[in-house]
GROMACS .gro file of C-alpha atoms in nm:
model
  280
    1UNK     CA    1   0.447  -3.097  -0.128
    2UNK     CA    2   0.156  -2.883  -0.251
    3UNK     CA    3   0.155  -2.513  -0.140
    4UNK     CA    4  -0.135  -2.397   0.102
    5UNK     CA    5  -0.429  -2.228  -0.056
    6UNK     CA    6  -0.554  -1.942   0.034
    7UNK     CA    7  -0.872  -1.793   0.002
    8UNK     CA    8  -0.863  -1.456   0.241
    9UNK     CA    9  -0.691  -1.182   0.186
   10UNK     CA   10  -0.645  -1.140   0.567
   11UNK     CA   11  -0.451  -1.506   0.546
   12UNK     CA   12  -0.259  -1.381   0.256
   13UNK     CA   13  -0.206  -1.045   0.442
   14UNK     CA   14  -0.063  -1.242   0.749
   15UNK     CA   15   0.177  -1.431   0.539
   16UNK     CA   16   0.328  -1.169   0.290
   17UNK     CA   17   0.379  -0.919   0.641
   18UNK     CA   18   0.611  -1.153   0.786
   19UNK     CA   19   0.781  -1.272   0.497
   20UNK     CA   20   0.932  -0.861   0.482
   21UNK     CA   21   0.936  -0.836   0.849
   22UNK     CA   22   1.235  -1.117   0.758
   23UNK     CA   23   1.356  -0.887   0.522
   24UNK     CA   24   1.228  -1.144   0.189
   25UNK     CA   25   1.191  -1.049  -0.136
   26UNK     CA   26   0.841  -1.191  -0.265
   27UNK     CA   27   0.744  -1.223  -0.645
   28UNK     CA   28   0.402  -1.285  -0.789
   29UNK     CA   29   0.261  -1.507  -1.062
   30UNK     CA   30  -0.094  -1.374  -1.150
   31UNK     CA   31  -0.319  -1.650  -1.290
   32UNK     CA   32  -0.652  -1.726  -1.409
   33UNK     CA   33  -0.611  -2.092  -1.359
   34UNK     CA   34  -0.581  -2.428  -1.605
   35UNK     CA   35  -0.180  -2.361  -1.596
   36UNK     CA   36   0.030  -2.518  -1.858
   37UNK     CA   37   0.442  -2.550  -1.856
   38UNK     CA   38   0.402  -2.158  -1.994
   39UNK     CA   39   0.276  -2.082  -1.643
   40UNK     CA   40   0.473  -2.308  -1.444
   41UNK     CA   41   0.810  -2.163  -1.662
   42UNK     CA   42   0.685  -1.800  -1.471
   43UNK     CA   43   0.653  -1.980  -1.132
   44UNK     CA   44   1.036  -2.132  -1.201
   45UNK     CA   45   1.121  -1.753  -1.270
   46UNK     CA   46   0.996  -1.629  -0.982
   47UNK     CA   47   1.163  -1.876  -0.774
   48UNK     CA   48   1.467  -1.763  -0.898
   49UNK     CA   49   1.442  -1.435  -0.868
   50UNK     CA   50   1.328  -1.378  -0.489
   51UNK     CA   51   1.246  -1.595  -0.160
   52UNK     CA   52   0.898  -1.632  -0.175
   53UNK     CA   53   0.671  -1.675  -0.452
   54UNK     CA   54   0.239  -1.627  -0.438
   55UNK     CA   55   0.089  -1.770  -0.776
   56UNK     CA   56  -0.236  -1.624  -0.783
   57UNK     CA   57  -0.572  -1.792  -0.956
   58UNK     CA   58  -0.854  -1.586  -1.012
   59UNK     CA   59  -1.118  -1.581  -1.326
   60UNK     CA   60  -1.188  -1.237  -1.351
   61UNK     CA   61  -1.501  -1.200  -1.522
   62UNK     CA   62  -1.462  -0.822  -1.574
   63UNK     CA   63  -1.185  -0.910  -1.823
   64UNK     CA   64  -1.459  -1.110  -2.068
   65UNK     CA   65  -1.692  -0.962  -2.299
   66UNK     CA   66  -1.870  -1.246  -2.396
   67UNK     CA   67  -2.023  -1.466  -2.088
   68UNK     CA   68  -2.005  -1.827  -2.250
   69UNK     CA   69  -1.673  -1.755  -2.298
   70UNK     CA   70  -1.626  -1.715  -1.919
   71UNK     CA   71  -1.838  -2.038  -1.858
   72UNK     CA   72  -1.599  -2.212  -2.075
   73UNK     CA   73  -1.306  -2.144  -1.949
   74UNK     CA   74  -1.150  -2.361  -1.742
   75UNK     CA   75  -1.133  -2.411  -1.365
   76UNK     CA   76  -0.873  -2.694  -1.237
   77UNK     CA   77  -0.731  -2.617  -0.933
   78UNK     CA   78  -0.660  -2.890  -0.787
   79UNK     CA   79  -0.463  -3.013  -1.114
   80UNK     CA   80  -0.302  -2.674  -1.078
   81UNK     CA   81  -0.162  -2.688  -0.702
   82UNK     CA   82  -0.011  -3.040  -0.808
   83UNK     CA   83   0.136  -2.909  -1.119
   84UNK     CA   84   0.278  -2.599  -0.869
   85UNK     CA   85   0.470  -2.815  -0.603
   86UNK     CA   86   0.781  -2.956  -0.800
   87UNK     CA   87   0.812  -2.574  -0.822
   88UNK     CA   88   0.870  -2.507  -0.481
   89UNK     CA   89   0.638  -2.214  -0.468
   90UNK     CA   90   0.519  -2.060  -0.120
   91UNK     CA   91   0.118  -2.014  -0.147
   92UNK     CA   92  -0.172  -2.029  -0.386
   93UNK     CA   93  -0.386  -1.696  -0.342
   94UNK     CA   94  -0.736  -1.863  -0.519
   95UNK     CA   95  -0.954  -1.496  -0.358
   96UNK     CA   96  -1.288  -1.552  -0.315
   97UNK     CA   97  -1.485  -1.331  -0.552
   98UNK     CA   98  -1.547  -1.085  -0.303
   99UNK     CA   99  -1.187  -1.066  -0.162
  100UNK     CA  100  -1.136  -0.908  -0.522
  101UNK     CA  101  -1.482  -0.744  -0.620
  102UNK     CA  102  -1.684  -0.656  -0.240
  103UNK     CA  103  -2.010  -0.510  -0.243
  104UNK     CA  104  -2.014  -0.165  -0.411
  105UNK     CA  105  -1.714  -0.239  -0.587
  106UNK     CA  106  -1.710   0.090  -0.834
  107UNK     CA  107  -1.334   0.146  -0.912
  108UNK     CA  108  -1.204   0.063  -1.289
  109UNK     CA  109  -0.851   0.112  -1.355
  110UNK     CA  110  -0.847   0.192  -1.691
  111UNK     CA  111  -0.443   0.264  -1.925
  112UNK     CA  112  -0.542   0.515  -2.221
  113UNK     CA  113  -0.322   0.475  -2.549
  114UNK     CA  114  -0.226   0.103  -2.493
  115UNK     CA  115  -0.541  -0.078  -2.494
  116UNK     CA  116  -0.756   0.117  -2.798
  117UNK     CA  117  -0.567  -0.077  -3.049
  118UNK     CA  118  -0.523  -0.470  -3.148
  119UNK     CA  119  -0.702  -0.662  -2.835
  120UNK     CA  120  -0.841  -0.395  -2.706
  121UNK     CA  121  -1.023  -0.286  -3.080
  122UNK     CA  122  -1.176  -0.676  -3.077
  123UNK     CA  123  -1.233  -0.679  -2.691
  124UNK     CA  124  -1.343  -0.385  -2.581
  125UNK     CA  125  -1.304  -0.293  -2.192
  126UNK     CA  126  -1.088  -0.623  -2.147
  127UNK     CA  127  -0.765  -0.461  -2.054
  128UNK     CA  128  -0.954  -0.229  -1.811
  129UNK     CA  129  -1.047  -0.576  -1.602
  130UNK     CA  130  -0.679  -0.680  -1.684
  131UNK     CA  131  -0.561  -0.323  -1.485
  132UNK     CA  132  -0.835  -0.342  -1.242
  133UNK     CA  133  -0.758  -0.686  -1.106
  134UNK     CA  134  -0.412  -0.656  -1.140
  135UNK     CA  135  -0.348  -0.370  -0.952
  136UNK     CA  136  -0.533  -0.508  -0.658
  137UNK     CA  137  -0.361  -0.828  -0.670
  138UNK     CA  138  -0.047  -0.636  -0.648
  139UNK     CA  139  -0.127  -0.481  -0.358
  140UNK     CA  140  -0.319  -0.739  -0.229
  141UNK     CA  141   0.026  -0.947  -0.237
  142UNK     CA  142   0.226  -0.670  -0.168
  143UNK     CA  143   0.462  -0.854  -0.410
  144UNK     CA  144   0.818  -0.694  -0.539
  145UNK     CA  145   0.822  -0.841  -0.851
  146UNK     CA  146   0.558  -0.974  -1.064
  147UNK     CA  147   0.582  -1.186  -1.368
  148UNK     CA  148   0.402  -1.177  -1.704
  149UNK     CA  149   0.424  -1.409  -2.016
  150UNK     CA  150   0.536  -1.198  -2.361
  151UNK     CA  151   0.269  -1.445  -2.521
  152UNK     CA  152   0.043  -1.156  -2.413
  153UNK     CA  153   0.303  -0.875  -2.507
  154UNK     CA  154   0.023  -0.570  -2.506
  155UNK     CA  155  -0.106  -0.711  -2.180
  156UNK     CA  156   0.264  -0.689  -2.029
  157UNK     CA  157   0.331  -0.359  -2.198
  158UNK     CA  158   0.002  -0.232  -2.012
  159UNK     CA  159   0.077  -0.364  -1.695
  160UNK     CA  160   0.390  -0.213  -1.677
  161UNK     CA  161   0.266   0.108  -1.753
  162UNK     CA  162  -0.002   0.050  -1.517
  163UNK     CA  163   0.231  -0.015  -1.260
  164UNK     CA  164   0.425   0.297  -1.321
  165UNK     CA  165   0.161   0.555  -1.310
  166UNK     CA  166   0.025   0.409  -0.981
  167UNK     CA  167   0.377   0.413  -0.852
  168UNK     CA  168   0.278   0.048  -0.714
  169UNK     CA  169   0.684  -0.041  -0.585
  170UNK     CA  170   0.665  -0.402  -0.793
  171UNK     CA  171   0.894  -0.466  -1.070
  172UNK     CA  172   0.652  -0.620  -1.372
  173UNK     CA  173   0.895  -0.862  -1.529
  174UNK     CA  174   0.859  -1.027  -1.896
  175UNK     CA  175   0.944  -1.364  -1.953
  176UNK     CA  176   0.966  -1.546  -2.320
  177UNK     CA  177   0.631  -1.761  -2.455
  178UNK     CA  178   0.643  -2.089  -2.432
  179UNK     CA  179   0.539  -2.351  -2.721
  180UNK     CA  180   0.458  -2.649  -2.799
  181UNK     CA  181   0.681  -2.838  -3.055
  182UNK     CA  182   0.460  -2.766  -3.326
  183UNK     CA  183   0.571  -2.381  -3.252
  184UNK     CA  184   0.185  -2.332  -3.124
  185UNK     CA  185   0.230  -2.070  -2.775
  186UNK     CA  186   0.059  -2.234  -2.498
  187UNK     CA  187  -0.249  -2.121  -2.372
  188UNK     CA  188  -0.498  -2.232  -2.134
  189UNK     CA  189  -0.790  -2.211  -2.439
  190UNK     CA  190  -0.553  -2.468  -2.630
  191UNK     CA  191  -0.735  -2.719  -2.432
  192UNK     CA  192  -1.052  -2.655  -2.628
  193UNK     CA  193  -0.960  -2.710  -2.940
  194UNK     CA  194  -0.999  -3.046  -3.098
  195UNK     CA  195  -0.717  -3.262  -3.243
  196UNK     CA  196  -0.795  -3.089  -3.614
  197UNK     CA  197  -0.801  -2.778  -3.436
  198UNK     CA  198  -0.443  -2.843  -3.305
  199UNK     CA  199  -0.356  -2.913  -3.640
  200UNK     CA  200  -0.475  -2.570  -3.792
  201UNK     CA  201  -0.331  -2.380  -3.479
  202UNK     CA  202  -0.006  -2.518  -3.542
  203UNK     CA  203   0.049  -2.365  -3.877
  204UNK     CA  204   0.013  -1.980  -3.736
  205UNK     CA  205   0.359  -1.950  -3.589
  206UNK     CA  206   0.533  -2.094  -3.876
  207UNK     CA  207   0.361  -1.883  -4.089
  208UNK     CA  208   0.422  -1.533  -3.896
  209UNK     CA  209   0.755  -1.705  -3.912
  210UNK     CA  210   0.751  -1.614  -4.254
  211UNK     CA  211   0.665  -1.305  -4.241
  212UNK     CA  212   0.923  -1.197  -4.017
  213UNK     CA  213   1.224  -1.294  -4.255
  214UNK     CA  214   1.031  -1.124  -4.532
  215UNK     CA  215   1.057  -0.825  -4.300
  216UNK     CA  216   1.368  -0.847  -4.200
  217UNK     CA  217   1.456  -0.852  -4.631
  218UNK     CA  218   1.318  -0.506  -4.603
  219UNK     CA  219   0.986  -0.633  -4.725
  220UNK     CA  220   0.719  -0.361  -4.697
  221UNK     CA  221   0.472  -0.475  -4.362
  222UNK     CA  222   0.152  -0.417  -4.595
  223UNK     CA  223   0.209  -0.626  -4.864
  224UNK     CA  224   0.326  -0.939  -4.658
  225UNK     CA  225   0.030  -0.912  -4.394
  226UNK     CA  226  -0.238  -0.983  -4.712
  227UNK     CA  227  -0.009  -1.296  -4.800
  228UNK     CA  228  -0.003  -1.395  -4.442
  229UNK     CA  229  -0.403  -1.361  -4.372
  230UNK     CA  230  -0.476  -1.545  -4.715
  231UNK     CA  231  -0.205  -1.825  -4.573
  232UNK     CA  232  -0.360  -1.851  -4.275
  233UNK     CA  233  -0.759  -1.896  -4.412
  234UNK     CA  234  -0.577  -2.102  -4.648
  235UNK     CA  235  -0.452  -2.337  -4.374
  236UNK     CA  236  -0.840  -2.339  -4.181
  237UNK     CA  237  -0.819  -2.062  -3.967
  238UNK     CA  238  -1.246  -1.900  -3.996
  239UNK     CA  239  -1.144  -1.597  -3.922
  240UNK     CA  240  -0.828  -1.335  -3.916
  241UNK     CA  241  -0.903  -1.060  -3.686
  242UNK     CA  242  -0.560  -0.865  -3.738
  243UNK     CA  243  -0.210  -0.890  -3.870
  244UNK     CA  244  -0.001  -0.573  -3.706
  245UNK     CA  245   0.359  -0.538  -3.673
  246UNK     CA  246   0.429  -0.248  -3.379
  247UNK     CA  247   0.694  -0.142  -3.232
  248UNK     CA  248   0.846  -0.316  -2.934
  249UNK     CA  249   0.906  -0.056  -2.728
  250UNK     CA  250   0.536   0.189  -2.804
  251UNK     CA  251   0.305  -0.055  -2.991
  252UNK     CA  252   0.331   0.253  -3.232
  253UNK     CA  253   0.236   0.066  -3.602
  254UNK     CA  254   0.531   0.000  -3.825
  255UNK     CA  255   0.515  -0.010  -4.224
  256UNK     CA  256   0.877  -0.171  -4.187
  257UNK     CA  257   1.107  -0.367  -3.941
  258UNK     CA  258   1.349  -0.041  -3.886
  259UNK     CA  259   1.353  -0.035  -3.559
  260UNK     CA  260   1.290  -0.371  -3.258
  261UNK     CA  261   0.922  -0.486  -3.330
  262UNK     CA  262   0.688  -0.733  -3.271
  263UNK     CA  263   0.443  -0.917  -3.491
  264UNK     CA  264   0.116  -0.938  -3.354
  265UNK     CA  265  -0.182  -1.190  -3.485
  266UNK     CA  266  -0.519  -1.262  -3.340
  267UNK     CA  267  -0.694  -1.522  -3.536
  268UNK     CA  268  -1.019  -1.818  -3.514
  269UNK     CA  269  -0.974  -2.173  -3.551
  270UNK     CA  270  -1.220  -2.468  -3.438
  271UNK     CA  271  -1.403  -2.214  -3.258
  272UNK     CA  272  -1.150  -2.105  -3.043
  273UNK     CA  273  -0.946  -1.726  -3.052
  274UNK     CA  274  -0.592  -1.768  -3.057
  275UNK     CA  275  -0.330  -1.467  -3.010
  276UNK     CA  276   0.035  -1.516  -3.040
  277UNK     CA  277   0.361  -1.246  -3.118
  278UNK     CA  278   0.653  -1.294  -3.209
  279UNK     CA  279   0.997  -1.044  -3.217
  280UNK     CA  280   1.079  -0.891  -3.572
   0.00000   0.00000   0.00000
């Protein structure tokens, strides 16, 4: 059975104020849409972990800087509410743009420190949309616990902060990526690449694979990152954008694996920009 849709926030309001007047815990799965087993694996999280769950779809343009790239992206929702309702999950908040944005919207949230580097150096005032959007959505859902993907680990670490300097009461938790068996993490923009693209794509988490035992055989971070970007161009990838190992905890830059980490690579193939990171 498919979960209702809603498209008010006044419907959403109704539902989420009697679900605590009964003394439920409700989590929240924020969304942009074309979900994939990645998505879904959040949904069976949140099912677990409290009594109602609210997976939220919503293409928020103010987190795209380049406007064919929102045409492009895409919008299934009816494929999406059937791929919800094995999941048992509650409702489908799909807001009406100006449930999210009214007129005379003027309010960015913006999260200094964590969003001038990697993503937010190649996509400039992205994470602001990311924080803007996802700070009403947690209040629009008035959810206790919200969960994130660690596909997009700066986007979780930014959220969380987010979260914490607002003192919104939610509890941001991370869950691990999902892939395909060719290693590739899912993502919705997977489903524009071609079959060669797949192909290419595939070869970027085996080779930040390799970087990471390099690293972890006290390999120095700057001379393994030139090997990886030449592997990857090597293996069709157009275009590296960055190779940055960070640490975990900060996203402080590392020029070793002393400490918990993450490898971090944005990177072009068949057109498409793929991100992925991986635990050092």
């Amino acid at each position: 059975m498919t979960a209702p849709i809603l498209r008010r926030l006044s419907d959403l309001r109704a539902l989420t104020t009697k679900w605590h007047d009964n003394g439920e815990t409700i989590g929240v799965v924020p969304t942009m849409g074309a979900l994939h087993q990645g998505h879904l694996s959040l949904a069976e999280a949140a099912k677990a972990g409290t009594e109602r769950v609210i997976v939220t779809v919503f293409v928020n343009p103010k987190q795209f800087n380049n406007p064919d790239d929102l045409a492009k992206y895409p919008r299934t929702e009816n494929e999406d509410a059937q791929k919800l309702a094995p999941y048992g999950v509650d409702a489908i908040y799909v807001p009406d743009p100006e449930e999210i944005y009214p007129q005379g919207f003027a309010t960015t949230v913006s999260v200094a420190g964590l969003t001038d580097v990697m993503e937010g150096e190649f996509r400039p005032g992205h994470f602001d949309g990311v924080a803007t959007v996802v700070a009403k959505l947690f209040l629009q859902t008035q959810a206790d616990r919200a969960y994130f993907g660690e596909k997009d680990y700066q986007q979780l670490m930014i959220v969380r902060r987010m979260a914490r300097d607002l003192d919104i009461p939610i509890e941001v938790v991370g869950c691990p990526t999902v892939r395909e068996p060719s290693g590739l993490a899912m993502s919705s923009r997977n489903l524009l690449l071609s079959p060669e693209g797949l192909n290419i794509a595939a070869n970027k988490h085996r080779i930040m694979q390799g970087v990471v035992q390099s690293l972890k055989a006290g390999a120095a971070f700057e001379t393994v990152a030139a090997r990886a970007e030449s592997d990857l161009l090597a293996a069709g990838f157009t275009q590296v954008e960055y190779i940055q190992l960070r640490c975990a905890d900060t996203l402080d830059p590392l020029t070793h694996a002393t400490r918990p980490a993450r490898l971090f690579a944005a990177a072009w193939a068949d057109g498409v920009r793929l991100i992925d990171n991986i635990p050092v």
